[in-house]
Coordinates of C-alpha atoms in Angstrom, one line a residue:
M1 CA 27.1 -48.5 -14.1
E2 CA 30.8 -48.3 -14.5
R3 CA 32.4 -50.1 -17.4
V4 CA 34.8 -52.8 -16.3
V5 CA 35.5 -54.6 -19.5
G6 CA 37.6 -53.2 -22.4
T7 CA 38.4 -54.9 -25.7
V8 CA 36.5 -58.2 -26.4
V9 CA 37.7 -60.5 -29.1
R10 CA 35.5 -63.4 -30.4
G11 CA 36.4 -66.1 -32.9
L12 CA 33.4 -66.8 -35.0
R13 CA 32.6 -70.3 -36.3
G14 CA 31.3 -70.3 -39.9
P15 CA 30.8 -73.0 -42.6
I16 CA 33.7 -74.7 -44.4
I17 CA 34.3 -72.5 -47.4
N18 CA 34.6 -73.9 -51.0
N19 CA 35.4 -72.5 -54.4
G20 CA 32.5 -70.3 -55.7
D21 CA 31.0 -69.5 -52.3
N22 CA 29.8 -65.9 -51.8
I23 CA 32.4 -64.9 -49.1
E24 CA 30.7 -61.5 -48.5
E25 CA 27.3 -63.1 -47.7
I26 CA 28.8 -65.8 -45.6
V27 CA 30.8 -63.4 -43.4
V28 CA 27.8 -61.1 -42.9
Q29 CA 25.5 -63.9 -42.0
T30 CA 28.1 -65.4 -39.6
V31 CA 28.4 -62.1 -37.9
L32 CA 24.7 -61.6 -37.6
N33 CA 24.1 -65.2 -36.4
A34 CA 26.9 -64.9 -33.8
A35 CA 25.4 -61.6 -32.4
T36 CA 22.0 -63.3 -32.0
V37 CA 23.2 -66.5 -30.5
D38 CA 25.9 -65.0 -28.3
G39 CA 23.8 -62.0 -27.3
F40 CA 26.0 -59.1 -28.2
S41 CA 25.0 -56.0 -30.2
I42 CA 26.8 -54.7 -33.3
E43 CA 28.1 -51.2 -32.8
D44 CA 29.9 -48.6 -34.8
R45 CA 33.7 -49.1 -35.0
D46 CA 33.5 -52.8 -34.2
I47 CA 35.9 -54.8 -36.3
V48 CA 35.3 -57.9 -38.5
T49 CA 38.4 -59.7 -39.7
V50 CA 38.5 -62.5 -42.2
T51 CA 41.5 -64.8 -42.7
E52 CA 42.9 -64.7 -46.2
S53 CA 42.7 -68.4 -46.5
I54 CA 38.9 -68.6 -46.8
V55 CA 38.8 -65.6 -49.2
A56 CA 41.3 -67.4 -51.5
R57 CA 39.3 -70.6 -51.2
A58 CA 36.1 -68.9 -52.2
Q59 CA 37.9 -67.4 -55.2
G60 CA 39.3 -70.8 -56.2
N61 CA 42.8 -69.3 -56.3
Y62 CA 44.8 -72.5 -56.7
A63 CA 47.8 -73.5 -58.9
T64 CA 49.5 -76.8 -59.5
I65 CA 53.2 -77.7 -59.4
D66 CA 53.0 -78.0 -63.2
N67 CA 51.6 -74.5 -63.5
I68 CA 54.6 -73.3 -61.5
A69 CA 57.0 -75.3 -63.6
A70 CA 55.6 -73.8 -66.8
D71 CA 56.1 -70.3 -65.6
I72 CA 59.6 -71.0 -64.4
K73 CA 60.5 -72.6 -67.7
G74 CA 59.0 -69.6 -69.7
K75 CA 61.1 -67.1 -67.7
F76 CA 64.4 -69.0 -67.4
G77 CA 64.5 -71.3 -70.4
E78 CA 67.3 -73.8 -70.4
E79 CA 69.5 -71.8 -67.9
T80 CA 70.8 -73.0 -64.5
V81 CA 68.6 -71.3 -61.9
G82 CA 69.9 -69.9 -58.7
V83 CA 67.2 -70.3 -56.1
I84 CA 68.2 -68.1 -53.2
F85 CA 66.9 -67.2 -49.7
P86 CA 63.9 -69.5 -49.4
I87 CA 62.2 -69.9 -46.0
L88 CA 62.4 -73.3 -44.4
S89 CA 58.8 -74.5 -44.5
R90 CA 57.1 -77.6 -45.8
N91 CA 53.8 -75.8 -45.9
R92 CA 55.0 -72.6 -47.4
F93 CA 57.8 -73.6 -49.8
A94 CA 58.0 -77.3 -50.5
N95 CA 55.5 -77.4 -53.4
C96 CA 56.8 -74.2 -54.7
L97 CA 60.3 -75.7 -54.8
R98 CA 59.1 -78.8 -56.6
G99 CA 57.5 -76.6 -59.3
I100 CA 60.6 -74.5 -59.6
A101 CA 62.8 -77.6 -60.0
K102 CA 60.4 -79.2 -62.5
G103 CA 60.8 -76.1 -64.7
A104 CA 64.6 -75.8 -64.4
Q105 CA 67.6 -77.7 -65.9
K106 CA 69.8 -77.3 -62.9
V107 CA 69.3 -75.6 -59.5
V108 CA 71.9 -73.9 -57.3
L109 CA 70.2 -73.6 -53.9
M110 CA 71.6 -70.8 -51.7
L111 CA 70.3 -70.9 -48.1
S112 CA 70.8 -68.0 -45.7
Y113 CA 72.3 -69.0 -42.3
P114 CA 72.2 -69.5 -39.3
A115 CA 68.5 -68.9 -40.0
D116 CA 66.1 -68.1 -42.7
E117 CA 64.3 -64.7 -43.1
V118 CA 61.6 -65.6 -40.6
G119 CA 63.7 -67.1 -38.0
N120 CA 63.7 -70.9 -38.7
H121 CA 67.3 -72.0 -37.8
L122 CA 69.6 -74.2 -39.7
V123 CA 72.1 -74.0 -36.9
D124 CA 72.4 -72.1 -33.6
I125 CA 74.3 -68.9 -33.9
D126 CA 76.5 -69.9 -30.9
E127 CA 77.7 -72.8 -33.0
L128 CA 79.0 -70.3 -35.6
D129 CA 80.9 -68.5 -32.8
A130 CA 82.4 -71.8 -31.6
K131 CA 83.6 -72.7 -35.1
G132 CA 84.8 -69.1 -35.9
I133 CA 82.5 -68.7 -38.8
N134 CA 81.2 -65.2 -39.8
P135 CA 77.8 -65.6 -41.6
W136 CA 78.1 -62.2 -43.2
T137 CA 81.3 -62.9 -45.0
D138 CA 81.8 -66.7 -45.1
V139 CA 80.4 -68.9 -47.9
L140 CA 80.0 -72.5 -47.2
T141 CA 79.5 -75.5 -49.5
E142 CA 77.2 -78.3 -48.4
A143 CA 80.3 -80.4 -47.6
Q144 CA 81.8 -77.7 -45.4
F145 CA 78.5 -77.0 -43.7
R146 CA 78.2 -80.7 -42.8
E147 CA 81.8 -80.9 -41.6
F148 CA 81.2 -78.0 -39.3
F149 CA 77.7 -78.7 -38.0
G150 CA 76.7 -82.2 -39.1
Y151 CA 73.0 -83.1 -39.8
I152 CA 70.7 -80.9 -37.8
K153 CA 67.0 -81.4 -37.6
H154 CA 64.6 -78.6 -36.9
P155 CA 63.5 -78.8 -33.3
F156 CA 59.8 -78.4 -34.0
T157 CA 59.4 -80.3 -37.3
G158 CA 62.1 -82.9 -37.1
V159 CA 63.2 -82.1 -40.6
D160 CA 66.7 -81.6 -41.9
Y161 CA 65.8 -78.9 -44.4
I162 CA 69.1 -79.1 -46.4
E163 CA 68.5 -82.8 -47.1
Y164 CA 64.8 -82.3 -47.6
Y165 CA 65.0 -79.4 -50.1
K166 CA 67.8 -81.0 -52.0
G167 CA 65.8 -84.3 -52.1
L168 CA 62.7 -82.5 -53.5
I169 CA 64.8 -81.0 -56.4
E170 CA 66.6 -84.2 -57.3
A171 CA 63.3 -86.1 -57.2
E172 CA 62.3 -84.0 -60.3
G173 CA 65.4 -85.4 -62.1
V174 CA 67.3 -82.0 -61.7
A175 CA 70.9 -81.7 -60.5
C176 CA 71.2 -79.6 -57.3
E177 CA 74.1 -77.8 -55.7
V178 CA 73.6 -76.4 -52.2
I179 CA 75.6 -73.4 -50.8
F180 CA 75.3 -71.1 -47.8
S181 CA 75.7 -67.4 -47.9
N182 CA 73.9 -64.2 -46.7
N183 CA 75.2 -62.1 -49.6
P184 CA 73.0 -62.0 -52.7
K185 CA 76.1 -61.5 -55.0
T186 CA 77.4 -64.9 -54.0
I187 CA 75.0 -66.7 -56.4
L188 CA 76.4 -64.8 -59.4
N189 CA 79.5 -66.9 -59.1
Y190 CA 77.4 -69.9 -60.0
T191 CA 74.7 -68.5 -62.4
K192 CA 73.5 -65.1 -63.7
N193 CA 69.9 -66.3 -63.7
V194 CA 68.3 -65.9 -60.2
L195 CA 65.0 -66.6 -58.5
T196 CA 65.1 -64.7 -55.2
C197 CA 62.6 -66.3 -52.7
D198 CA 62.9 -63.9 -49.8
I199 CA 59.7 -62.0 -48.8
H200 CA 60.3 -58.7 -47.0
T201 CA 63.8 -58.0 -48.4
R202 CA 63.1 -59.0 -52.0
F203 CA 63.3 -55.5 -53.5
R204 CA 66.8 -55.0 -52.1
T205 CA 67.9 -58.4 -53.2
K206 CA 66.7 -57.8 -56.7
R207 CA 68.4 -54.4 -56.9
I208 CA 71.7 -55.9 -55.7
L209 CA 71.6 -58.7 -58.2
T210 CA 70.6 -56.5 -61.1
N211 CA 73.3 -53.9 -60.3
N212 CA 76.0 -56.6 -60.1
G213 CA 75.6 -58.4 -63.4
A214 CA 72.6 -60.7 -63.1
E215 CA 71.0 -61.4 -66.5
K216 CA 67.6 -62.7 -65.4
V217 CA 66.2 -61.8 -62.0
F218 CA 62.8 -62.8 -60.7
G219 CA 61.3 -63.1 -57.3
L220 CA 58.5 -65.4 -56.0
D221 CA 56.3 -62.3 -56.5
D222 CA 57.0 -62.5 -60.3
I223 CA 55.9 -66.1 -60.6
L224 CA 52.1 -66.8 -61.3
T225 CA 51.2 -63.1 -61.5
Q226 CA 48.8 -64.2 -64.3
S227 CA 47.0 -67.4 -65.1
I228 CA 49.1 -70.2 -66.5
D229 CA 47.0 -72.8 -68.4
G230 CA 43.9 -71.8 -66.4
S231 CA 45.6 -71.6 -63.0
G232 CA 44.9 -69.2 -60.2
F233 CA 47.3 -66.3 -59.9
N234 CA 48.0 -63.1 -57.8
E235 CA 48.8 -60.0 -59.7
A236 CA 50.6 -58.3 -56.8
Y237 CA 52.4 -61.1 -54.9
G238 CA 52.6 -64.1 -57.3
L239 CA 53.6 -67.1 -55.2
L240 CA 54.3 -65.1 -52.1
G241 CA 51.8 -65.9 -49.4
S242 CA 51.0 -69.3 -50.9
N243 CA 50.4 -72.5 -48.9
K244 CA 50.4 -76.2 -49.6
A245 CA 46.8 -77.3 -50.6
T246 CA 47.3 -80.8 -51.8
E247 CA 50.4 -82.9 -52.7
E248 CA 50.3 -81.4 -56.2
S249 CA 49.0 -77.8 -55.6
V250 CA 49.2 -74.7 -53.7
K251 CA 46.6 -72.1 -52.5
L252 CA 47.7 -68.6 -53.5
F253 CA 47.2 -65.3 -51.6
P254 CA 43.8 -63.9 -52.5
N255 CA 43.2 -61.4 -55.3
N256 CA 41.4 -58.1 -55.3
C257 CA 40.2 -58.1 -51.7
Q258 CA 39.3 -54.4 -51.3
P259 CA 35.7 -54.8 -52.9
I260 CA 35.2 -57.7 -50.5
V261 CA 35.9 -55.7 -47.3
D262 CA 34.0 -52.7 -48.6
G263 CA 31.1 -55.0 -49.6
I264 CA 30.9 -56.6 -46.2
Q265 CA 31.0 -53.2 -44.5
A266 CA 28.2 -52.0 -46.7
K267 CA 25.9 -55.0 -46.2
I268 CA 26.2 -54.8 -42.3
K269 CA 25.5 -51.1 -42.5
E270 CA 22.4 -51.7 -44.6
I271 CA 21.1 -54.4 -42.2
T272 CA 22.1 -52.9 -38.8
G273 CA 22.7 -49.2 -39.5
K274 CA 26.2 -49.6 -37.9
T275 CA 29.5 -48.9 -39.5
V276 CA 31.9 -51.7 -38.7
E277 CA 35.5 -51.8 -40.0
V278 CA 36.5 -54.9 -42.0
M279 CA 39.9 -56.4 -42.9
V280 CA 41.3 -59.5 -44.6
Y281 CA 44.3 -60.8 -42.6
G282 CA 47.1 -63.3 -43.1
D283 CA 50.0 -64.0 -40.8
G284 CA 50.3 -61.9 -37.7
A285 CA 53.5 -59.8 -37.3
F286 CA 55.1 -61.0 -34.2
K287 CA 58.1 -63.0 -33.0
D288 CA 58.2 -66.2 -30.9
P289 CA 61.0 -65.5 -28.2
V290 CA 61.5 -69.3 -27.7
G291 CA 61.3 -70.7 -31.2
K292 CA 62.8 -67.5 -32.6
I293 CA 60.3 -67.6 -35.5
W294 CA 59.0 -64.3 -36.9
E295 CA 55.4 -65.3 -37.8
L296 CA 55.1 -63.0 -40.9
A297 CA 55.6 -65.4 -43.9
D298 CA 52.9 -63.5 -45.9
P299 CA 54.0 -60.5 -48.0
V300 CA 51.7 -58.3 -45.9
V301 CA 49.6 -58.8 -42.8
S302 CA 46.5 -57.4 -44.5
P303 CA 45.9 -57.2 -48.3
A304 CA 42.8 -55.1 -47.8
Y305 CA 40.9 -53.1 -45.1
T306 CA 38.3 -50.4 -44.8
A307 CA 39.4 -46.8 -44.4
G308 CA 38.8 -46.6 -40.6
L309 CA 41.7 -49.1 -40.1
D310 CA 44.3 -46.9 -41.8
G311 CA 47.1 -45.3 -39.7
T312 CA 48.6 -46.0 -36.2
P313 CA 47.3 -45.8 -32.6
N314 CA 47.1 -42.4 -31.1
E315 CA 47.5 -43.3 -27.4
V316 CA 49.0 -42.0 -24.2
K317 CA 50.7 -44.2 -21.7
L318 CA 48.6 -44.3 -18.4
K319 CA 51.5 -45.2 -16.2
Y320 CA 53.6 -42.3 -17.7
L321 CA 50.8 -39.9 -16.7
A322 CA 50.4 -41.4 -13.2
D323 CA 54.1 -41.4 -12.5
N324 CA 54.8 -37.9 -14.0
N325 CA 52.0 -35.5 -14.7
F326 CA 49.8 -36.5 -11.9
S327 CA 52.2 -38.2 -9.4
H328 CA 50.7 -36.1 -6.6
L329 CA 47.2 -37.5 -7.0
R330 CA 45.6 -40.7 -5.8
G331 CA 42.3 -42.5 -6.2
E332 CA 39.3 -40.8 -7.8
E333 CA 41.2 -37.6 -8.2
L334 CA 43.9 -39.3 -10.2
K335 CA 41.3 -41.1 -12.3
Q336 CA 39.5 -37.9 -13.1
A337 CA 42.7 -36.1 -14.0
I338 CA 43.9 -38.8 -16.4
S339 CA 40.5 -39.1 -17.9
K340 CA 40.4 -35.4 -18.6
Y341 CA 43.8 -35.6 -20.1
I342 CA 42.9 -38.3 -22.5
Q343 CA 39.7 -36.5 -23.5
N344 CA 41.8 -33.4 -24.5
K345 CA 44.8 -35.2 -26.0
N346 CA 46.3 -34.0 -29.3
D347 CA 45.2 -35.7 -32.5
D348 CA 48.8 -36.4 -33.3
L349 CA 51.0 -37.7 -30.5
V350 CA 54.1 -38.6 -32.5
G351 CA 57.1 -37.5 -30.5
A352 CA 55.1 -36.7 -27.3
M353 CA 56.6 -38.0 -24.1
E354 CA 53.1 -39.1 -23.0
A355 CA 53.0 -41.5 -25.9
Q356 CA 56.4 -43.0 -25.1
G357 CA 56.2 -46.8 -24.8
T358 CA 52.9 -47.2 -26.7
T359 CA 53.1 -49.6 -29.6
P360 CA 54.5 -47.8 -32.8
R361 CA 52.9 -50.1 -35.3
R362 CA 50.1 -49.8 -37.9
L363 CA 46.6 -50.7 -36.8
T364 CA 46.3 -53.4 -39.4
D365 CA 49.4 -55.1 -38.2
L366 CA 48.3 -55.0 -34.6
I367 CA 44.7 -56.2 -35.4
G368 CA 46.0 -58.7 -37.8
S369 CA 48.3 -60.2 -35.1
L370 CA 45.4 -60.2 -32.6
S371 CA 43.2 -62.0 -35.2
D372 CA 45.9 -64.5 -36.1
L373 CA 46.5 -65.4 -32.5
T374 CA 42.8 -65.8 -31.9
S375 CA 41.9 -67.9 -34.9
G376 CA 45.0 -70.0 -34.8
S377 CA 46.2 -72.1 -37.8
G378 CA 44.8 -75.4 -36.9
D379 CA 41.3 -76.8 -36.0
K380 CA 39.6 -74.0 -34.0
G381 CA 37.3 -73.4 -36.9
T382 CA 37.1 -69.7 -36.4
P383 CA 38.3 -68.0 -39.6
M384 CA 36.4 -64.8 -38.8
I385 CA 37.1 -62.7 -35.8
Y386 CA 34.7 -60.1 -34.2
I387 CA 36.4 -57.4 -32.2
Q388 CA 34.7 -54.8 -29.9
G389 CA 36.0 -52.0 -28.0
Y390 CA 39.4 -51.8 -29.7
F391 CA 39.2 -48.1 -30.3
D392 CA 37.8 -47.3 -26.8
N393 CA 40.0 -45.9 -24.0
Y394 CA 40.0 -45.3 -20.3
T395 CA 37.3 -42.7 -20.6
K396 CA 34.7 -44.7 -22.5

């Protein structure tokens, strides 16, 4: 019988994960149970993905605001701290900012504008044009920003992030000055001691600051890279990838995930005889065209994955073949010609016209985005995703 269904993606419901749970065993049993109940068979090159959140929960990878404060104080001492380029997020940054403020004597908060790094807008870019402001050269004080734009609430959250972040800092008894600039060097006019909070541009920001006279430069990825008073930590990413857990704590990005994905793969192989690919995923890597938010607030889409998920897709564009190579064919003859072409395609199609228009992204970024959209971030209760047929093509 001719196959008529391609890739199938299932969100798997598992138990609520708590500190100390055996995440490998839970994932394996959830997959096996889902296959039995839902009536699908486990096959080679199927993919199991697991959200980073439940991995970190099982690891108990948490830290308190006081832990953050202690690390900040240890790194900056009594100096005024420039906190630059944070994203605008209650979930991602509010508790981090409280800890930063609690460990500092004074904070100069420098916000990028018109939007943060992941697309949360402080002000519409058209408003900058109307006011004749160049965000690449103009530095604004808080008073100037208010004079130009007034008090603007985020359309989705209803929060004025300038007021909110300043209030969090001052609530810790710390003086706060707010400025707006997209040039890292601006902060050096206020302090030589800087905590840069950007995610994907952090290495460039640190380099610019260091090369232009900064005395102490740290990123969020340098905070809580080791345990502070028994806290959780992340050796590679520090506070990056953290989320609010309680009013007084954050959940950090999970540590040492490679043995976990390899272990899940090995256990499923032992039980079923099939080699599935496994990855831990965080945020997907996609942009909302309406809200303008780039989803990726984690430092990477996937902190760990099995070897079969390395690399990029090696695909040809069916419509290109139909419109060009085989434009003279129709029906079954066209289908057979394209199928034969796919079966004999080169192992590396980089630069080939036949691959033009296929998605030039890493497999883990594509699969992570697919998984993130499937599991969602709310109450679906499917923190594990099972994907079948992802590596199949028109011929199989």
